[in-house]
């Protein structure tokens, strides 16, 4: 192969390498520019949704019109009616799916529809409008996003409610902020109830146990040789029927001062740690539960709750 031909080939290879490198740099630059566009758009959308949620929390439906493009505000199906029958009703809780079939067609502006929704609300405890994802940026001043509306409060009939809804929104940049051109409900549901769940009956049930730092850990004998953090761990607790009366009793393994509460069968408990005797000197590091080993012939009971720390 002649020297000239070799020079031509090397020059062509060099040109291809440089072109590839240049194309790669251009691609990276475009990616960075696209990432910056998404980040900037995301911030603008978040400001819009945050302001929207603040108006909803203040129960000011007339303020919501400012977040819509004027034509959209006149045609948008801003809020949806709940199905009359709950999708689930159990234990005093009702779950309603959002239904767009009851929404008005055209002519119903955003203020009217929002007012129709808020008429059933006595107070709003929390309202949040979150950006779920930016699906597309068709133009520098446009965006298609998914969002999630969350409202929690009390209805006019005194029931607690919580609403979650997901939307797809078409947004446009305007002055002073972005506005909603169109929106589509993806899914939504509202849960209502009286908020009766768990009640604190600790004191009335006679359970006066309070965990405390085991003072033995301050002595050389009990100082953990490994895993020193264990001395700050919480005690264990177990429920088991230690006296075979058909009711589960409660044991707290609190190291130096374990406690055993006998179930009285009426919703109350009695501290029987002193009565059992074997617990008074039960100096174990206990972070788990306990097991009772019973010997029916000897009527003997032993509490196995942990292991001593060397």
Coordinates of C-alpha atoms in Angstrom, one line a residue:
X1 CA 0.0 0.0 0.0
X2 CA 1.4 3.3 -1.0
X3 CA 2.2 6.1 1.5
X4 CA -0.4 8.4 0.0
X5 CA -3.1 5.7 0.3
X6 CA -2.2 5.1 3.9
X7 CA -2.4 8.8 4.6
X8 CA -5.9 9.1 3.1
X9 CA -7.1 6.1 5.2
X10 CA -5.7 7.5 8.4
X11 CA -7.2 10.9 7.7
X12 CA -10.6 9.4 7.0
X13 CA -10.5 7.4 10.3
X14 CA -9.4 10.5 12.2
X15 CA -12.3 12.4 10.6
X16 CA -14.8 9.7 11.6
X17 CA -13.5 9.7 15.2
X18 CA -13.7 13.4 15.5
X19 CA -17.2 13.4 14.0
X20 CA -18.3 10.7 16.4
X21 CA -16.8 12.6 19.4
X22 CA -18.5 15.8 18.2
X23 CA -21.8 14.1 17.8
X24 CA -21.5 12.6 21.2
X25 CA -20.8 15.9 22.8
X26 CA -23.7 17.4 21.0
X27 CA -25.9 14.6 22.2
X28 CA -24.8 15.1 25.8
X29 CA -25.4 18.8 25.5
X30 CA -28.9 18.2 24.2
X31 CA -29.6 15.9 27.1
X32 CA -28.4 18.5 29.6
X33 CA -30.5 21.1 28.0
X34 CA -33.5 18.8 28.1
X35 CA -32.9 18.0 31.7
X36 CA -32.7 21.7 32.5
X37 CA -36.0 22.3 30.7
X38 CA -37.7 19.6 32.7
X39 CA -36.3 20.9 35.9
X40 CA -37.4 24.5 35.2
X41 CA -40.8 23.4 34.0
X42 CA -41.2 21.2 37.1
X43 CA -40.6 24.2 39.4
X44 CA -43.1 26.3 37.6
X45 CA -45.7 23.6 37.7
X46 CA -45.1 23.0 41.4
X47 CA -45.7 26.7 42.1
X48 CA -49.0 26.5 40.3
X49 CA -50.2 23.3 42.1
X50 CA -49.1 24.7 45.5
X51 CA -51.1 27.9 45.0
X52 CA -54.1 25.8 43.9
X53 CA -53.9 23.7 47.0
X54 CA -53.7 26.7 49.2
X55 CA -56.9 28.1 47.7
X56 CA -58.6 24.8 48.3
X57 CA -57.5 24.6 51.9
X58 CA -58.9 28.1 52.5
X59 CA -62.2 26.9 51.0
X60 CA -62.1 29.8 48.5
X61 CA -63.4 28.2 45.2
X62 CA -63.7 31.6 43.6
X63 CA -59.9 31.8 43.6
X64 CA -59.5 28.6 41.5
X65 CA -60.5 30.3 38.3
X66 CA -57.2 32.2 38.2
X67 CA -55.4 28.9 37.7
X68 CA -57.3 28.1 34.5
X69 CA -57.0 29.5 31.0
X70 CA -60.3 31.5 30.6
X71 CA -61.8 29.2 28.0
X72 CA -60.8 26.2 30.0
X73 CA -62.3 27.7 33.1
X74 CA -65.7 27.8 31.3
X75 CA -65.6 24.3 30.0
X76 CA -63.4 22.3 32.4
X77 CA -64.9 19.4 34.4
X78 CA -63.2 20.8 37.5
X79 CA -64.6 18.5 40.1
X80 CA -66.5 15.2 39.8
X81 CA -69.5 13.9 41.6
X82 CA -69.2 10.8 43.9
X83 CA -71.1 7.7 42.9
X84 CA -74.2 7.5 45.1
X85 CA -73.4 4.0 46.2
X86 CA -70.1 3.4 47.9
X87 CA -67.7 0.9 46.3
X88 CA -67.0 -0.4 49.8
X89 CA -68.8 0.0 53.1
X90 CA -67.4 -1.7 56.2
X91 CA -66.8 -0.9 59.9
X92 CA -68.2 2.6 59.6
X93 CA -66.0 3.5 56.6
X94 CA -67.3 4.2 53.1
X95 CA -65.2 4.4 50.0
X96 CA -66.7 6.3 47.0
X97 CA -65.3 6.3 43.5
X98 CA -65.2 9.6 41.6
X99 CA -67.6 9.7 38.6
X100 CA -67.4 12.1 35.7
X101 CA -70.9 11.2 34.4
X102 CA -72.5 13.8 36.7
X103 CA -70.2 16.6 35.6
X104 CA -71.8 19.4 33.7
X105 CA -71.1 19.8 30.0
X106 CA -69.9 23.3 29.1
X107 CA -71.3 26.5 30.5
X108 CA -70.3 25.5 34.1
X109 CA -67.4 27.6 35.0
X110 CA -64.6 26.6 37.4
X111 CA -66.0 28.7 40.2
X112 CA -69.4 27.2 40.0
X113 CA -68.2 23.6 39.9
X114 CA -65.7 24.2 42.7
X115 CA -68.5 25.8 44.8
X116 CA -70.6 22.8 44.2
X117 CA -67.8 20.6 45.5
X118 CA -67.0 22.8 48.5
X119 CA -70.7 23.1 49.5
X120 CA -70.4 19.7 51.1
X121 CA -67.3 20.5 53.1
X122 CA -67.3 22.1 56.5
X123 CA -63.5 22.4 56.9
X124 CA -60.3 21.4 55.2
X125 CA -57.5 20.0 57.4
X126 CA -55.0 19.4 54.7
X127 CA -54.9 20.1 50.9
X128 CA -52.0 19.2 48.7
X129 CA -51.6 19.1 44.9
X130 CA -48.5 17.2 44.0
X131 CA -46.6 16.8 40.7
X132 CA -46.5 13.1 39.8
X133 CA -44.6 13.3 36.5
X134 CA -43.9 15.5 33.5
X135 CA -45.0 13.4 30.5
X136 CA -44.1 15.8 27.7
X137 CA -42.9 19.3 26.9
X138 CA -44.4 19.9 23.4
X139 CA -43.1 23.5 23.3
X140 CA -41.0 25.8 25.6
X141 CA -44.3 27.3 26.9
X142 CA -46.3 24.1 27.1
X143 CA -46.3 20.9 29.2
X144 CA -48.4 17.8 29.8
X145 CA -48.2 16.5 33.4
X146 CA -49.7 14.0 35.8
X147 CA -50.7 15.4 39.2
X148 CA -52.3 14.1 42.4
X149 CA -54.8 16.0 44.5
X150 CA -55.2 15.2 48.2
X151 CA -57.8 16.8 50.4
X152 CA -58.6 15.8 54.0
X153 CA -61.2 17.4 56.2
X154 CA -64.7 17.3 57.6
X155 CA -67.9 17.2 55.7
X156 CA -71.0 19.3 56.5
X157 CA -72.6 16.3 58.2
X158 CA -69.6 15.9 60.6
X159 CA -67.9 13.0 58.9
X160 CA -64.2 12.9 58.3
X161 CA -63.2 12.5 54.6
X162 CA -60.1 12.1 52.6
X163 CA -60.0 12.4 48.8
X164 CA -57.3 11.3 46.4
X165 CA -57.4 12.0 42.7
X166 CA -55.0 11.7 39.8
X167 CA -55.2 14.0 36.7
X168 CA -53.5 14.5 33.4
X169 CA -53.1 18.2 32.8
X170 CA -52.3 20.3 29.7
X171 CA -50.6 23.5 30.9
X172 CA -49.5 26.7 29.2
X173 CA -47.1 29.4 30.4
X174 CA -48.8 32.7 31.1
X175 CA -48.4 35.8 33.2
X176 CA -47.8 35.8 36.1
X177 CA -47.7 31.9 36.2
X178 CA -48.7 28.8 34.3
X179 CA -52.4 28.0 33.7
X180 CA -54.4 24.9 33.1
X181 CA -55.7 24.6 29.5
X182 CA -57.3 21.2 30.0
X183 CA -57.4 18.4 32.5
X184 CA -58.5 14.8 32.5
X185 CA -59.5 12.7 35.5
X186 CA -57.5 9.4 35.6
X187 CA -58.9 8.1 38.9
X188 CA -60.3 9.3 42.1
X189 CA -61.8 8.1 45.4
X190 CA -63.1 9.6 48.6
X191 CA -63.1 7.8 52.0
X192 CA -65.5 8.9 54.7
X193 CA -66.0 7.8 58.3
X194 CA -66.2 8.8 61.9
X195 CA -62.5 8.3 62.5
X196 CA -63.2 5.8 65.3
X197 CA -60.1 3.6 65.2
X198 CA -57.9 2.6 68.0
X199 CA -58.5 4.1 71.5
X200 CA -55.8 4.5 74.2
X201 CA -57.1 2.4 77.1
X202 CA -53.7 1.8 78.7
X203 CA -54.5 3.6 81.9
X204 CA -58.0 2.2 82.4
X205 CA -56.8 -1.3 81.6
X206 CA -54.3 -1.1 84.5
X207 CA -51.1 -1.3 82.3
X208 CA -48.9 1.2 84.0
X209 CA -45.6 -0.1 82.7
X210 CA -43.0 2.4 81.6
X211 CA -39.7 1.4 80.0
X212 CA -36.5 2.8 81.5
X213 CA -32.8 2.6 81.1
X214 CA -31.4 -0.5 82.9
X215 CA -29.1 0.9 85.6
X216 CA -27.1 -2.4 85.6
X217 CA -25.6 -1.4 82.3
X218 CA -23.6 1.2 84.1
X219 CA -21.8 -1.5 86.1
X220 CA -18.6 -3.3 84.9
X221 CA -20.4 -6.6 85.3
X222 CA -23.2 -5.7 82.9
X223 CA -21.2 -3.5 80.4
X224 CA -21.8 -5.2 77.0
X225 CA -18.5 -6.6 75.6
X226 CA -20.0 -6.5 72.1
X227 CA -22.7 -4.5 70.4
X228 CA -22.8 -1.8 73.1
X229 CA -25.7 -0.2 71.4
X230 CA -27.9 -3.0 72.8
X231 CA -28.1 -1.2 76.1
X232 CA -30.2 1.5 74.5
X233 CA -32.7 -0.9 73.0
X234 CA -36.3 -1.1 74.1
X235 CA -37.6 -4.0 76.1
X236 CA -39.5 -6.8 74.6
X237 CA -43.2 -7.6 75.1
X238 CA -45.1 -10.8 74.7
X239 CA -48.7 -11.9 75.1
X240 CA -49.4 -15.4 76.2
X241 CA -51.8 -17.2 78.5
X242 CA -49.4 -18.1 81.4
X243 CA -52.1 -19.4 83.8
X244 CA -54.3 -21.2 81.2
X245 CA -57.4 -19.3 82.0
X246 CA -58.2 -18.7 78.4
X247 CA -57.0 -15.0 78.4
X248 CA -53.7 -13.8 77.0
X249 CA -51.5 -12.1 79.7
X250 CA -48.8 -9.5 79.0
X251 CA -45.1 -9.7 79.9
X252 CA -42.7 -6.8 79.6
X253 CA -39.0 -7.8 79.6
X254 CA -37.4 -4.7 81.1
X255 CA -34.0 -6.1 82.1
X256 CA -33.8 -5.4 85.8
X257 CA -37.5 -4.8 86.4
X258 CA -39.6 -7.2 84.2
X259 CA -43.3 -7.0 84.6
X260 CA -46.1 -9.6 84.2
X261 CA -49.7 -8.4 83.9
X262 CA -52.4 -11.0 84.4
X263 CA -55.5 -10.6 82.2
X264 CA -58.6 -10.3 84.5
X265 CA -60.9 -11.3 81.6
X266 CA -62.8 -8.0 81.7
X267 CA -60.5 -5.7 79.7
X268 CA -58.3 -5.0 82.7
X269 CA -54.9 -6.3 83.9
X270 CA -53.3 -6.9 87.3
X271 CA -49.5 -6.6 87.9
X272 CA -48.5 -10.0 89.3
X273 CA -44.8 -9.7 88.9
X274 CA -44.2 -9.7 92.7
X275 CA -46.7 -12.5 93.2
X276 CA -44.8 -14.8 90.8
X277 CA -41.6 -14.4 92.8
X278 CA -39.4 -15.7 90.0
X279 CA -39.5 -12.3 88.3
X280 CA -38.1 -10.2 91.2
X281 CA -34.5 -11.3 90.5
X282 CA -34.9 -11.9 86.8
X283 CA -31.8 -10.0 85.8
X284 CA -31.7 -10.7 82.1
X285 CA -31.2 -8.5 79.1
X286 CA -34.5 -9.0 77.5
X287 CA -35.4 -7.6 74.1
X288 CA -37.6 -10.3 72.7
X289 CA -40.6 -12.2 74.0
X290 CA -40.9 -15.0 76.5
X291 CA -42.0 -18.6 76.5
X292 CA -43.5 -20.5 79.4
X293 CA -42.2 -24.0 80.0
X294 CA -44.7 -26.0 82.1
X295 CA -44.4 -29.3 83.8
X296 CA -47.9 -30.5 84.6
X297 CA -46.9 -33.1 87.1
X298 CA -44.7 -30.8 89.2
X299 CA -47.0 -27.7 88.6
X300 CA -43.8 -25.8 87.8
X301 CA -43.6 -22.8 85.6
X302 CA -40.4 -21.2 84.3
X303 CA -40.1 -17.9 82.4
X304 CA -37.6 -18.0 79.6
X305 CA -37.1 -14.5 78.3
X306 CA -33.6 -13.9 77.2
X307 CA -30.0 -14.5 78.0
X308 CA -27.6 -13.0 80.5
X309 CA -25.0 -10.6 79.3
X310 CA -21.4 -11.6 80.2

